[in-house]
């Protein structure tokens, strides 16, 4: 993989981790009250949307090639968003 594309993928994963943190916080606040069935359905749809959005972004950046360090960058971005 070309170095430039790899750097774009890493930066995308990092900022996507921060984005996921804020969306999870918003999802938690919206689902704090409500019926259990609605919580399960909305949480499932939320996870599917987040996953598909990430893989679509990787598809546009580097033809959908996934490496373990992309997931590590998502985790680091999530931790940075948590600070």
Short mmCIF file of C-alpha atoms in Angstrom, two decimals:
data_model
loop_
_atom_site.label_atom_id
_atom_site.label_comp_id
_atom_site.label_asym_id
_atom_site.label_seq_id
_atom_site.Cartn_x
_atom_site.Cartn_y
_atom_site.Cartn_z
CA UNK A 1 0.00 0.00 0.00
CA UNK A 2 1.27 3.45 -0.88
CA UNK A 3 2.45 5.43 2.15
CA UNK A 4 0.15 8.39 1.43
CA UNK A 5 -2.92 6.14 1.29
CA UNK A 6 -1.83 4.42 4.48
CA UNK A 7 -1.48 7.75 6.28
CA UNK A 8 -4.93 8.82 5.04
CA UNK A 9 -6.37 5.55 6.31
CA UNK A 10 -4.75 5.98 9.72
CA UNK A 11 -5.97 9.55 10.05
CA UNK A 12 -9.45 8.53 8.93
CA UNK A 13 -9.48 5.75 11.54
CA UNK A 14 -8.26 8.09 14.28
CA UNK A 15 -10.87 10.76 13.60
CA UNK A 16 -13.52 8.11 13.12
CA UNK A 17 -12.76 6.89 16.64
CA UNK A 18 -13.42 10.40 17.98
CA UNK A 19 -16.61 10.55 15.88
CA UNK A 20 -17.76 7.18 17.25
CA UNK A 21 -17.19 8.37 20.83
CA UNK A 22 -19.48 11.36 20.35
CA UNK A 23 -22.12 9.28 18.57
CA UNK A 24 -22.07 6.68 21.35
CA UNK A 25 -22.53 9.40 23.95
CA UNK A 26 -25.45 10.82 21.98
CA UNK A 27 -26.95 7.35 21.52
CA UNK A 28 -26.67 6.66 25.26
CA UNK A 29 -28.43 9.93 26.13
CA UNK A 30 -31.23 9.29 23.65
CA UNK A 31 -31.79 5.70 24.78
CA UNK A 32 -31.58 6.35 28.51
CA UNK A 33 -35.34 6.04 28.84
CA UNK A 34 -37.63 3.85 26.81
CA UNK A 35 -38.73 0.30 26.35
CA UNK A 36 -36.16 -2.48 26.25
CA UNK A 37 -37.22 -3.68 22.80
CA UNK A 38 -36.70 -0.20 21.33
CA UNK A 39 -33.27 0.02 22.96
CA UNK A 40 -32.20 -3.29 21.44
CA UNK A 41 -33.47 -2.48 17.96
CA UNK A 42 -32.04 1.04 17.88
CA UNK A 43 -28.69 -0.12 19.30
CA UNK A 44 -28.47 -2.87 16.66
CA UNK A 45 -29.25 -0.41 13.86
CA UNK A 46 -26.78 2.08 15.31
CA UNK A 47 -23.95 -0.47 15.35
CA UNK A 48 -24.75 -1.57 11.80
CA UNK A 49 -24.76 2.05 10.60
CA UNK A 50 -21.46 2.86 12.30
CA UNK A 51 -19.80 -0.27 10.92
CA UNK A 52 -21.04 0.23 7.38
CA UNK A 53 -20.03 3.89 7.44
CA UNK A 54 -16.48 2.98 8.51
CA UNK A 55 -16.08 0.30 5.87
CA UNK A 56 -17.51 2.60 3.22
CA UNK A 57 -14.92 5.23 4.18
CA UNK A 58 -12.14 2.65 3.91
CA UNK A 59 -13.54 1.51 0.58
CA UNK A 60 -13.26 5.06 -0.76
CA UNK A 61 -9.77 5.65 0.68
CA UNK A 62 -7.92 2.39 0.09
CA UNK A 63 -10.27 -0.01 -1.73
CA UNK A 64 -11.50 -1.56 1.51
CA UNK A 65 -8.22 -3.02 2.74
CA UNK A 66 -8.40 -3.54 6.50
CA UNK A 67 -5.39 -3.82 8.82
CA UNK A 68 -5.33 -4.36 12.57
CA UNK A 69 -3.64 -1.02 13.18
CA UNK A 70 -6.66 0.76 11.70
CA UNK A 71 -8.74 -0.68 14.52
CA UNK A 72 -6.04 0.34 16.99
CA UNK A 73 -6.27 3.89 15.68
CA UNK A 74 -10.04 3.82 16.17
CA UNK A 75 -9.42 2.81 19.79
CA UNK A 76 -6.85 5.58 20.28
CA UNK A 77 -9.25 8.09 18.71
CA UNK A 78 -11.99 6.90 21.04
CA UNK A 79 -9.71 7.37 24.04
CA UNK A 80 -8.69 10.84 22.87
CA UNK A 81 -12.35 11.78 22.45
CA UNK A 82 -12.99 10.53 25.98
CA UNK A 83 -10.44 12.93 27.49
#
